[in-house]
């Protein structure tokens, strides 16, 4: 479902005077575009996911100051790469990531971008559904009596996953326009906000030094407190775990496959207006990331788990706020899947059907095929996150940094010494370095674990 506007050579560089992008083939679906707030919620939903659970662990491996500097750097680079994409759209009239690849690198570039989007988004959707399969039964059990054990259907992750996919994910994914998901995205934002509030509140519910169980020489269990020194926050920290930090932070701001579809459906879509959408979305995501990571780290310090909620389960078992926030995060992850599905389906249709007008038959067929593959992977692959780890580390860095930089250098008429051209070169270099580091870290982890 390509949505390309005609090129207007009289477009103004900054986008303030740019004419609204045309919505060829989709005018019958809505009289007007998505509102500014709806677009912000959609982009935030594309940015934020289950990765927010691991940022406290990242802070523990880097230290507070180093983490904050890295978070500012990565979020700024992500915002800058979006700026380059929007600038190219404004200059060329192309508002499809795949078509920008075709303009820059001809047909191989269009195919390469489409495949990268498809792999990245299928991997992300499969990972999210895999998380739901593992965590949702435990979240439901948290609301039940401890004595209500058994093999009920609602405690079977596979059954729950099939029901959720059929009755929630599929209807939302069949919506023809990404703007329609603004309501569910706003609900997802509320869930993420609730998570940050709970992390802040529970900071004062868990004492430090932290009590933890140890086994004596006689085999008996006793409670031992961690030392007071462990309750001192570290400003800077360097260890082998720090190698995960930058890739994890970078993936936490990956939303570029959804930026241009959201741009196409924005009401009065100009570059300046969409730039405000991306700035607000990244700023709010940055704020929620920073608050949840900081207070999560200041709660558990060196004992923070790679998945933050695990620590609360240990020290505050069956706490009502912890139980509800676990369910809220899972619902937020669930509502992210249809949004990630939209660019994946768009890439499939572009690669297989080209720029044909919108067709419900093609739309439904592509939706069912993609969700079928994602559901099968989530159900039957034992560790979906490791399987897509290597592929995701390369495709994510390309979509986030490398492709926007290369496209700008190939398409833009600006001289190589201009500010944006130099910035594009730095994006490409940073993306390549990050991709190599991510790939190496994952391979080394596999070797050690085996």
Tab-separated table of C-alpha atoms in Angstrom:
chain	number	residue	atom	x	y	z
A	1	UNK	CA	0.000	0.000	0.000
A	2	UNK	CA	2.465	2.635	-1.202
A	3	UNK	CA	1.285	6.176	-0.567
A	4	UNK	CA	3.429	8.470	-2.705
A	5	UNK	CA	2.835	12.115	-3.423
A	6	UNK	CA	3.754	13.910	-6.588
A	7	UNK	CA	7.102	15.680	-6.505
A	8	UNK	CA	6.716	19.431	-6.119
A	9	UNK	CA	9.920	21.272	-7.138
A	10	UNK	CA	8.677	24.399	-5.396
A	11	UNK	CA	8.660	22.801	-1.941
A	12	UNK	CA	10.422	24.927	0.638
A	13	UNK	CA	13.464	23.271	2.253
A	14	UNK	CA	12.248	23.545	5.846
A	15	UNK	CA	8.840	22.083	5.135
A	16	UNK	CA	6.790	24.914	6.644
A	17	UNK	CA	5.416	25.836	3.199
A	18	UNK	CA	5.169	22.249	1.983
A	19	UNK	CA	1.846	21.088	0.612
A	20	UNK	CA	0.091	18.248	2.420
A	21	UNK	CA	1.151	14.815	1.219
A	22	UNK	CA	-1.352	13.098	-1.035
A	23	UNK	CA	-2.986	9.880	0.102
A	24	UNK	CA	-3.427	8.152	-3.241
A	25	UNK	CA	-5.622	5.088	-3.041
A	26	UNK	CA	-6.761	5.718	0.525
A	27	UNK	CA	-8.949	8.808	0.274
A	28	UNK	CA	-12.057	6.630	0.604
A	29	UNK	CA	-10.918	5.342	3.986
A	30	UNK	CA	-11.101	8.620	5.896
A	31	UNK	CA	-12.073	12.212	5.271
A	32	UNK	CA	-9.128	13.623	7.189
A	33	UNK	CA	-5.819	12.473	8.569
A	34	UNK	CA	-4.804	11.426	12.052
A	35	UNK	CA	-4.601	14.117	14.707
A	36	UNK	CA	-1.325	15.367	16.144
A	37	UNK	CA	-1.938	13.638	19.500
A	38	UNK	CA	-2.896	10.361	17.832
A	39	UNK	CA	0.292	10.452	15.765
A	40	UNK	CA	2.383	11.133	18.871
A	41	UNK	CA	0.840	8.177	20.687
A	42	UNK	CA	1.398	5.902	17.681
A	43	UNK	CA	5.037	6.881	17.363
A	44	UNK	CA	5.603	6.491	21.103
A	45	UNK	CA	4.012	3.062	20.945
A	46	UNK	CA	6.416	2.157	18.131
A	47	UNK	CA	9.355	3.380	20.233
A	48	UNK	CA	8.502	1.866	23.596
A	49	UNK	CA	8.077	-1.840	24.275
A	50	UNK	CA	9.250	-4.491	26.674
A	51	UNK	CA	12.770	-3.025	26.430
A	52	UNK	CA	11.874	-0.578	29.192
A	53	UNK	CA	12.145	-3.495	31.648
A	54	UNK	CA	15.876	-3.861	31.002
A	55	UNK	CA	17.070	-0.263	31.208
A	56	UNK	CA	17.721	-0.350	34.969
A	57	UNK	CA	20.063	-3.286	34.349
A	58	UNK	CA	21.791	-1.235	31.646
A	59	UNK	CA	22.212	1.657	34.081
A	60	UNK	CA	23.736	-0.705	36.658
A	61	UNK	CA	26.283	-1.859	34.074
A	62	UNK	CA	27.193	1.704	32.999
A	63	UNK	CA	26.683	3.952	36.010
A	64	UNK	CA	24.195	6.804	36.270
A	65	UNK	CA	26.216	9.523	34.523
A	66	UNK	CA	27.474	7.301	31.698
A	67	UNK	CA	23.942	5.967	31.164
A	68	UNK	CA	22.433	9.466	31.003
A	69	UNK	CA	25.079	10.636	28.518
A	70	UNK	CA	24.502	7.548	26.353
A	71	UNK	CA	20.715	7.959	26.520
A	72	UNK	CA	20.978	11.584	25.394
A	73	UNK	CA	23.396	10.614	22.593
A	74	UNK	CA	21.312	7.739	21.229
A	75	UNK	CA	17.983	9.586	21.438
A	76	UNK	CA	19.524	12.607	19.696
A	77	UNK	CA	20.941	10.430	16.905
A	78	UNK	CA	17.586	8.698	16.498
A	79	UNK	CA	15.820	12.058	16.251
A	80	UNK	CA	18.446	13.290	13.769
A	81	UNK	CA	18.056	10.244	11.522
A	82	UNK	CA	14.285	10.852	11.494
A	83	UNK	CA	15.036	14.463	10.538
A	84	UNK	CA	17.047	13.246	7.531
A	85	UNK	CA	14.263	10.900	6.431
A	86	UNK	CA	11.661	13.662	6.659
A	87	UNK	CA	13.940	16.062	4.815
A	88	UNK	CA	14.316	13.564	1.972
A	89	UNK	CA	10.541	13.141	1.842
A	90	UNK	CA	10.172	16.904	1.609
A	91	UNK	CA	12.738	17.181	-1.186
A	92	UNK	CA	11.587	14.251	-3.327
A	93	UNK	CA	7.889	13.825	-2.557
A	94	UNK	CA	8.579	10.179	-1.616
A	95	UNK	CA	7.147	9.152	1.736
A	96	UNK	CA	7.925	5.436	1.784
A	97	UNK	CA	11.084	4.059	3.394
A	98	UNK	CA	11.287	1.378	0.691
A	99	UNK	CA	10.886	3.895	-2.147
A	100	UNK	CA	13.629	6.070	-0.652
A	101	UNK	CA	15.846	2.981	-0.867
A	102	UNK	CA	14.802	2.608	-4.493
A	103	UNK	CA	15.620	6.249	-5.237
A	104	UNK	CA	19.031	5.989	-3.562
A	105	UNK	CA	20.138	2.471	-4.606
A	106	UNK	CA	17.652	1.591	-7.377
A	107	UNK	CA	15.666	-1.653	-7.191
A	108	UNK	CA	18.245	-3.575	-5.089
A	109	UNK	CA	18.002	-0.811	-2.494
A	110	UNK	CA	14.211	-1.004	-2.405
A	111	UNK	CA	14.311	-4.787	-1.991
A	112	UNK	CA	17.037	-4.556	0.664
A	113	UNK	CA	15.080	-2.051	2.747
A	114	UNK	CA	11.866	-4.044	2.397
A	115	UNK	CA	13.565	-7.253	3.529
A	116	UNK	CA	15.240	-5.464	6.462
A	117	UNK	CA	11.897	-4.015	7.602
A	118	UNK	CA	10.188	-7.384	7.247
A	119	UNK	CA	12.864	-9.287	9.183
A	120	UNK	CA	13.125	-6.681	11.930
A	121	UNK	CA	9.385	-6.339	12.463
A	122	UNK	CA	8.612	-10.062	12.271
A	123	UNK	CA	11.381	-10.645	14.805
A	124	UNK	CA	10.015	-7.933	17.089
A	125	UNK	CA	6.418	-9.190	16.849
A	126	UNK	CA	7.516	-12.784	17.473
A	127	UNK	CA	9.547	-11.705	20.489
A	128	UNK	CA	6.627	-9.755	21.957
A	129	UNK	CA	4.239	-12.667	21.511
A	130	UNK	CA	6.875	-14.990	22.963
A	131	UNK	CA	7.034	-12.760	26.050
A	132	UNK	CA	3.238	-12.869	26.313
A	133	UNK	CA	3.273	-16.669	26.067
A	134	UNK	CA	5.730	-16.902	28.960
A	135	UNK	CA	4.557	-14.103	31.232
A	136	UNK	CA	0.791	-13.789	30.793
A	137	UNK	CA	-0.118	-17.040	32.632
A	138	UNK	CA	2.015	-15.928	35.594
A	139	UNK	CA	0.414	-12.474	35.539
A	140	UNK	CA	-3.072	-14.012	35.600
A	141	UNK	CA	-2.080	-16.392	38.397
A	142	UNK	CA	-0.997	-13.364	40.439
A	143	UNK	CA	-4.643	-12.333	40.740
A	144	UNK	CA	-5.747	-15.811	41.833
A	145	UNK	CA	-5.525	-17.508	45.190
A	146	UNK	CA	-2.235	-19.343	45.839
A	147	UNK	CA	-4.283	-22.507	46.430
A	148	UNK	CA	-5.919	-22.382	43.003
A	149	UNK	CA	-3.336	-24.543	41.292
A	150	UNK	CA	-4.124	-26.715	38.330
A	151	UNK	CA	-3.956	-26.901	34.575
A	152	UNK	CA	-6.677	-24.408	33.688
A	153	UNK	CA	-6.775	-23.151	30.105
A	154	UNK	CA	-5.926	-19.604	31.208
A	155	UNK	CA	-2.628	-20.890	32.615
A	156	UNK	CA	-1.576	-22.357	29.261
A	157	UNK	CA	0.568	-19.822	27.403
A	158	UNK	CA	-0.028	-21.299	23.944
A	159	UNK	CA	-3.807	-21.289	24.280
A	160	UNK	CA	-3.762	-17.719	25.559
A	161	UNK	CA	-1.487	-16.664	22.699
A	162	UNK	CA	-3.783	-18.117	20.032
A	163	UNK	CA	-6.866	-16.506	21.598
A	164	UNK	CA	-5.139	-13.128	21.935
A	165	UNK	CA	-3.886	-13.211	18.357
A	166	UNK	CA	-7.276	-14.141	16.899
A	167	UNK	CA	-9.491	-11.846	18.969
A	168	UNK	CA	-7.236	-8.832	19.627
A	169	UNK	CA	-4.151	-8.668	17.396
A	170	UNK	CA	-5.850	-9.737	14.156
A	171	UNK	CA	-8.781	-7.248	14.273
A	172	UNK	CA	-6.425	-4.375	15.119
A	173	UNK	CA	-3.972	-5.445	12.404
A	174	UNK	CA	-6.731	-5.519	9.784
A	175	UNK	CA	-7.396	-1.803	10.231
A	176	UNK	CA	-6.517	-0.143	6.908
A	177	UNK	CA	-4.806	2.928	8.323
A	178	UNK	CA	-2.209	3.247	11.057
A	179	UNK	CA	-3.961	6.361	12.378
A	180	UNK	CA	-6.841	4.194	13.603
A	181	UNK	CA	-4.447	2.680	16.169
A	182	UNK	CA	-4.092	6.015	17.971
A	183	UNK	CA	-6.642	5.010	20.615
A	184	UNK	CA	-4.902	1.750	21.490
A	185	UNK	CA	-1.533	3.526	21.409
A	186	UNK	CA	-2.781	6.102	23.923
A	187	UNK	CA	-3.842	3.224	26.176
A	188	UNK	CA	-0.367	1.699	25.804
A	189	UNK	CA	1.160	5.043	26.825
A	190	UNK	CA	-1.009	5.067	29.976
A	191	UNK	CA	0.280	1.583	30.841
A	192	UNK	CA	3.902	2.684	30.404
A	193	UNK	CA	3.265	5.775	32.515
A	194	UNK	CA	1.735	3.589	35.226
A	195	UNK	CA	4.855	1.395	35.130
A	196	UNK	CA	7.096	4.428	35.715
A	197	UNK	CA	4.881	5.610	38.601
A	198	UNK	CA	4.993	2.169	40.271
A	199	UNK	CA	8.802	2.021	39.951
A	200	UNK	CA	9.073	5.419	41.654
A	201	UNK	CA	6.602	4.534	44.426
A	202	UNK	CA	8.143	1.137	45.186
A	203	UNK	CA	11.592	2.693	45.611
A	204	UNK	CA	10.607	3.353	49.245
A	205	UNK	CA	8.981	-0.051	49.801
A	206	UNK	CA	12.161	-2.118	49.483
A	207	UNK	CA	14.885	-1.348	52.055
A	208	UNK	CA	18.565	-1.285	51.335
A	209	UNK	CA	20.723	-3.233	52.208
A	210	UNK	CA	18.631	-5.842	50.416
A	211	UNK	CA	17.812	-9.058	52.273
A	212	UNK	CA	18.576	-12.200	50.320
A	213	UNK	CA	18.693	-15.919	51.043
A	214	UNK	CA	22.005	-17.734	51.418
A	215	UNK	CA	22.800	-21.375	52.116
A	216	UNK	CA	25.027	-22.207	55.082
A	217	UNK	CA	27.548	-25.069	55.216
A	218	UNK	CA	24.982	-27.208	57.018
A	219	UNK	CA	22.530	-26.762	54.146
A	220	UNK	CA	20.142	-24.495	56.044
A	221	UNK	CA	18.745	-21.270	54.606
A	222	UNK	CA	19.143	-17.962	56.368
A	223	UNK	CA	18.581	-14.317	55.509
A	224	UNK	CA	21.635	-12.158	54.906
A	225	UNK	CA	21.759	-8.466	54.092
A	226	UNK	CA	23.900	-7.001	51.366
A	227	UNK	CA	26.552	-4.549	52.517
A	228	UNK	CA	25.961	-0.824	52.882
A	229	UNK	CA	28.559	-0.209	50.182
A	230	UNK	CA	26.243	-1.877	47.669
A	231	UNK	CA	23.612	0.768	48.415
A	232	UNK	CA	25.818	3.529	47.022
A	233	UNK	CA	24.892	4.371	43.417
A	234	UNK	CA	27.725	4.227	40.882
A	235	UNK	CA	28.177	7.225	38.636
A	236	UNK	CA	30.484	5.428	36.204
A	237	UNK	CA	30.916	1.684	35.705
A	238	UNK	CA	32.711	-0.371	33.072
A	239	UNK	CA	32.427	-4.140	32.700
A	240	UNK	CA	31.802	-6.766	30.036
A	241	UNK	CA	28.082	-6.076	30.529
A	242	UNK	CA	28.622	-2.499	29.302
A	243	UNK	CA	29.023	-3.850	25.773
A	244	UNK	CA	25.272	-4.513	25.724
A	245	UNK	CA	24.446	-0.958	26.723
A	246	UNK	CA	24.639	1.118	23.537
A	247	UNK	CA	22.918	-1.510	21.326
A	248	UNK	CA	20.156	-1.906	23.917
A	249	UNK	CA	19.628	1.848	24.112
A	250	UNK	CA	19.679	2.177	20.330
A	251	UNK	CA	17.063	-0.538	19.859
A	252	UNK	CA	14.936	1.228	22.488
A	253	UNK	CA	14.486	4.159	20.071
A	254	UNK	CA	13.926	2.161	16.882
A	255	UNK	CA	10.698	3.484	15.357
A	256	UNK	CA	11.829	4.449	11.872
A	257	UNK	CA	9.764	1.865	10.011
A	258	UNK	CA	6.612	3.492	11.424
A	259	UNK	CA	7.651	7.144	10.991
A	260	UNK	CA	6.801	7.506	7.315
A	261	UNK	CA	3.449	5.644	7.453
A	262	UNK	CA	2.468	7.915	10.352
A	263	UNK	CA	3.678	10.921	8.340
A	264	UNK	CA	1.485	9.890	5.382
A	265	UNK	CA	-1.674	9.826	7.497
A	266	UNK	CA	-0.990	12.904	9.623
A	267	UNK	CA	-3.592	15.640	9.320
A	268	UNK	CA	-2.009	18.548	7.369
A	269	UNK	CA	1.230	16.579	6.901
A	270	UNK	CA	4.199	18.899	6.544
A	271	UNK	CA	7.789	18.210	7.500
A	272	UNK	CA	7.673	20.783	10.310
A	273	UNK	CA	4.496	19.243	11.766
A	274	UNK	CA	5.841	15.676	11.604
A	275	UNK	CA	9.142	16.868	13.070
A	276	UNK	CA	7.191	18.119	16.084
A	277	UNK	CA	5.469	14.729	16.354
A	278	UNK	CA	8.815	12.908	16.418
A	279	UNK	CA	10.370	15.416	18.838
A	280	UNK	CA	7.482	15.119	21.314
A	281	UNK	CA	7.416	11.313	21.020
A	282	UNK	CA	11.146	10.868	21.539
A	283	UNK	CA	11.187	13.407	24.402
A	284	UNK	CA	8.345	11.698	26.285
A	285	UNK	CA	9.894	8.269	25.679
A	286	UNK	CA	13.240	9.596	26.884
A	287	UNK	CA	11.607	10.889	30.070
A	288	UNK	CA	9.823	7.609	30.848
A	289	UNK	CA	12.976	5.624	30.087
A	290	UNK	CA	15.101	7.798	32.362
A	291	UNK	CA	12.656	7.796	35.312
A	292	UNK	CA	11.998	4.049	35.252
A	293	UNK	CA	15.683	3.186	34.768
A	294	UNK	CA	16.895	5.540	37.505
A	295	UNK	CA	14.412	4.552	40.213
A	296	UNK	CA	14.637	0.877	39.290
A	297	UNK	CA	18.399	1.048	39.713
A	298	UNK	CA	18.146	3.023	42.976
A	299	UNK	CA	15.837	0.292	44.302
A	300	UNK	CA	18.050	-2.749	43.659
A	301	UNK	CA	21.483	-1.230	42.862
A	302	UNK	CA	23.936	-3.990	41.930
A	303	UNK	CA	21.230	-6.642	42.418
A	304	UNK	CA	18.951	-5.277	39.696
A	305	UNK	CA	17.719	-8.032	37.385
A	306	UNK	CA	17.895	-7.909	33.593
A	307	UNK	CA	14.074	-7.878	33.717
A	308	UNK	CA	13.171	-5.337	36.391
A	309	UNK	CA	9.872	-6.874	37.501
A	310	UNK	CA	11.608	-10.094	38.585
A	311	UNK	CA	13.176	-8.207	41.503
A	312	UNK	CA	9.802	-6.960	42.708
A	313	UNK	CA	8.434	-10.516	42.571
A	314	UNK	CA	11.227	-11.613	44.902
A	315	UNK	CA	10.966	-8.870	47.517
A	316	UNK	CA	7.262	-7.937	47.187
A	317	UNK	CA	5.507	-11.225	46.329
A	318	UNK	CA	1.833	-10.852	45.375
A	319	UNK	CA	1.962	-7.080	45.870
A	320	UNK	CA	-1.136	-5.636	44.185
A	321	UNK	CA	0.657	-2.788	42.399
A	322	UNK	CA	3.399	-5.109	41.140
A	323	UNK	CA	0.854	-7.646	39.893
A	324	UNK	CA	-1.186	-4.981	38.103
A	325	UNK	CA	1.858	-3.297	36.574
A	326	UNK	CA	3.069	-6.640	35.194
A	327	UNK	CA	-0.289	-7.078	33.481
A	328	UNK	CA	-0.182	-3.457	32.276
A	329	UNK	CA	3.236	-3.935	30.663
A	330	UNK	CA	2.055	-7.112	28.946
A	331	UNK	CA	-0.995	-5.273	27.602
A	332	UNK	CA	1.242	-2.448	26.382
A	333	UNK	CA	3.437	-4.982	24.577
A	334	UNK	CA	0.335	-6.621	23.110
A	335	UNK	CA	-0.964	-3.300	21.747
A	336	UNK	CA	2.411	-2.632	20.133
A	337	UNK	CA	2.180	-5.720	17.896
A	338	UNK	CA	-0.487	-4.351	15.475
A	339	UNK	CA	1.485	-1.121	15.108
A	340	UNK	CA	4.684	-3.008	14.221
A	341	UNK	CA	2.663	-5.207	11.874
A	342	UNK	CA	1.615	-2.241	9.724
A	343	UNK	CA	5.066	-1.443	8.194
A	344	UNK	CA	5.815	-5.176	7.808
A	345	UNK	CA	2.626	-5.664	5.772
A	346	UNK	CA	3.357	-2.510	3.790
A	347	UNK	CA	6.829	-3.848	2.930
A	348	UNK	CA	5.409	-7.208	1.784
A	349	UNK	CA	2.784	-5.553	-0.432
A	350	UNK	CA	5.348	-3.181	-1.957
A	351	UNK	CA	7.802	-5.998	-2.686
A	352	UNK	CA	5.195	-8.351	-4.177
A	353	UNK	CA	2.614	-6.031	-5.714
A	354	UNK	CA	4.429	-2.766	-6.307
A	355	UNK	CA	2.490	0.510	-6.299
A	356	UNK	CA	-0.929	-0.943	-7.019
A	357	UNK	CA	-4.063	0.748	-5.599
A	358	UNK	CA	-5.359	-0.397	-2.244
A	359	UNK	CA	-7.047	-3.812	-2.345
A	360	UNK	CA	-8.841	-5.401	0.584
A	361	UNK	CA	-8.049	-8.861	-0.783
A	362	UNK	CA	-4.306	-8.213	-0.815
A	363	UNK	CA	-4.523	-6.369	2.502
A	364	UNK	CA	-6.253	-9.259	4.301
A	365	UNK	CA	-4.088	-11.946	2.687
A	366	UNK	CA	-0.850	-10.210	3.661
A	367	UNK	CA	-2.121	-9.636	7.203
A	368	UNK	CA	-3.066	-13.288	7.693
A	369	UNK	CA	0.208	-14.589	6.240
A	370	UNK	CA	2.415	-12.366	8.406
A	371	UNK	CA	0.487	-13.020	11.614
A	372	UNK	CA	0.463	-16.740	10.852
A	373	UNK	CA	4.260	-16.804	10.548
A	374	UNK	CA	4.686	-14.700	13.688
A	375	UNK	CA	2.309	-16.886	15.710
A	376	UNK	CA	4.014	-20.109	14.626
A	377	UNK	CA	7.431	-18.732	15.537
A	378	UNK	CA	6.230	-17.548	18.942
A	379	UNK	CA	4.573	-20.882	19.740
A	380	UNK	CA	7.076	-23.433	18.478
A	381	UNK	CA	10.535	-21.818	18.526
A	382	UNK	CA	12.022	-22.442	22.005
A	383	UNK	CA	14.010	-19.195	22.253
A	384	UNK	CA	12.830	-16.693	19.685
A	385	UNK	CA	14.864	-13.816	21.083
A	386	UNK	CA	18.204	-15.528	20.513
A	387	UNK	CA	17.202	-16.657	17.039
A	388	UNK	CA	16.491	-13.104	15.919
A	389	UNK	CA	19.307	-11.611	17.993
A	390	UNK	CA	21.988	-11.682	15.315
A	391	UNK	CA	19.660	-10.677	12.486
A	392	UNK	CA	18.005	-7.978	14.571
A	393	UNK	CA	21.328	-6.493	15.646
A	394	UNK	CA	22.230	-5.855	12.013
A	395	UNK	CA	18.847	-4.865	10.572
A	396	UNK	CA	18.049	-2.552	13.495
A	397	UNK	CA	21.311	-0.623	13.196
A	398	UNK	CA	20.777	-0.326	9.428
A	399	UNK	CA	17.202	0.952	9.737
A	400	UNK	CA	18.061	3.288	12.603
A	401	UNK	CA	21.344	4.805	11.424
A	402	UNK	CA	22.951	3.371	8.278
A	403	UNK	CA	20.103	3.592	5.750
A	404	UNK	CA	19.001	7.175	6.612
A	405	UNK	CA	22.618	8.349	6.346
A	406	UNK	CA	23.305	6.565	3.050
A	407	UNK	CA	20.009	7.669	1.513
A	408	UNK	CA	20.677	11.284	2.390
A	409	UNK	CA	24.188	11.160	0.919
A	410	UNK	CA	22.909	9.566	-2.294
A	411	UNK	CA	19.740	11.618	-2.823
A	412	UNK	CA	20.349	15.051	-1.338
A	413	UNK	CA	21.854	17.764	-3.505
A	414	UNK	CA	23.572	19.349	-0.502
A	415	UNK	CA	27.398	19.558	-0.685
A	416	UNK	CA	29.349	16.925	1.231
A	417	UNK	CA	30.682	19.552	3.635
A	418	UNK	CA	27.215	20.724	4.672
A	419	UNK	CA	26.066	20.111	8.239
A	420	UNK	CA	23.489	17.465	7.329
A	421	UNK	CA	25.874	15.629	5.003
A	422	UNK	CA	28.546	15.446	7.703
A	423	UNK	CA	25.885	14.289	10.148
A	424	UNK	CA	24.791	11.596	7.679
A	425	UNK	CA	28.366	10.312	7.431
A	426	UNK	CA	28.619	10.158	11.228
A	427	UNK	CA	25.305	8.269	11.364
A	428	UNK	CA	26.585	5.650	8.929
A	429	UNK	CA	29.858	5.218	10.832
A	430	UNK	CA	28.086	4.996	14.202
A	431	UNK	CA	25.547	2.520	12.824
A	432	UNK	CA	28.237	0.253	11.395
A	433	UNK	CA	30.201	0.292	14.657
A	434	UNK	CA	27.065	-0.429	16.671
A	435	UNK	CA	26.082	-3.270	14.350
A	436	UNK	CA	29.495	-4.903	14.646
A	437	UNK	CA	29.501	-4.550	18.449
A	438	UNK	CA	25.966	-5.946	18.744
A	439	UNK	CA	26.757	-8.886	16.493
A	440	UNK	CA	29.988	-9.641	18.351
A	441	UNK	CA	28.376	-9.419	21.793
A	442	UNK	CA	25.570	-11.795	20.839
A	443	UNK	CA	27.959	-14.328	19.273
A	444	UNK	CA	30.268	-14.203	22.311
A	445	UNK	CA	27.258	-14.688	24.605
A	446	UNK	CA	26.179	-17.724	22.606
A	447	UNK	CA	29.667	-19.213	22.800
A	448	UNK	CA	29.895	-18.685	26.568
A	449	UNK	CA	26.424	-20.061	27.227
A	450	UNK	CA	27.139	-23.166	25.186
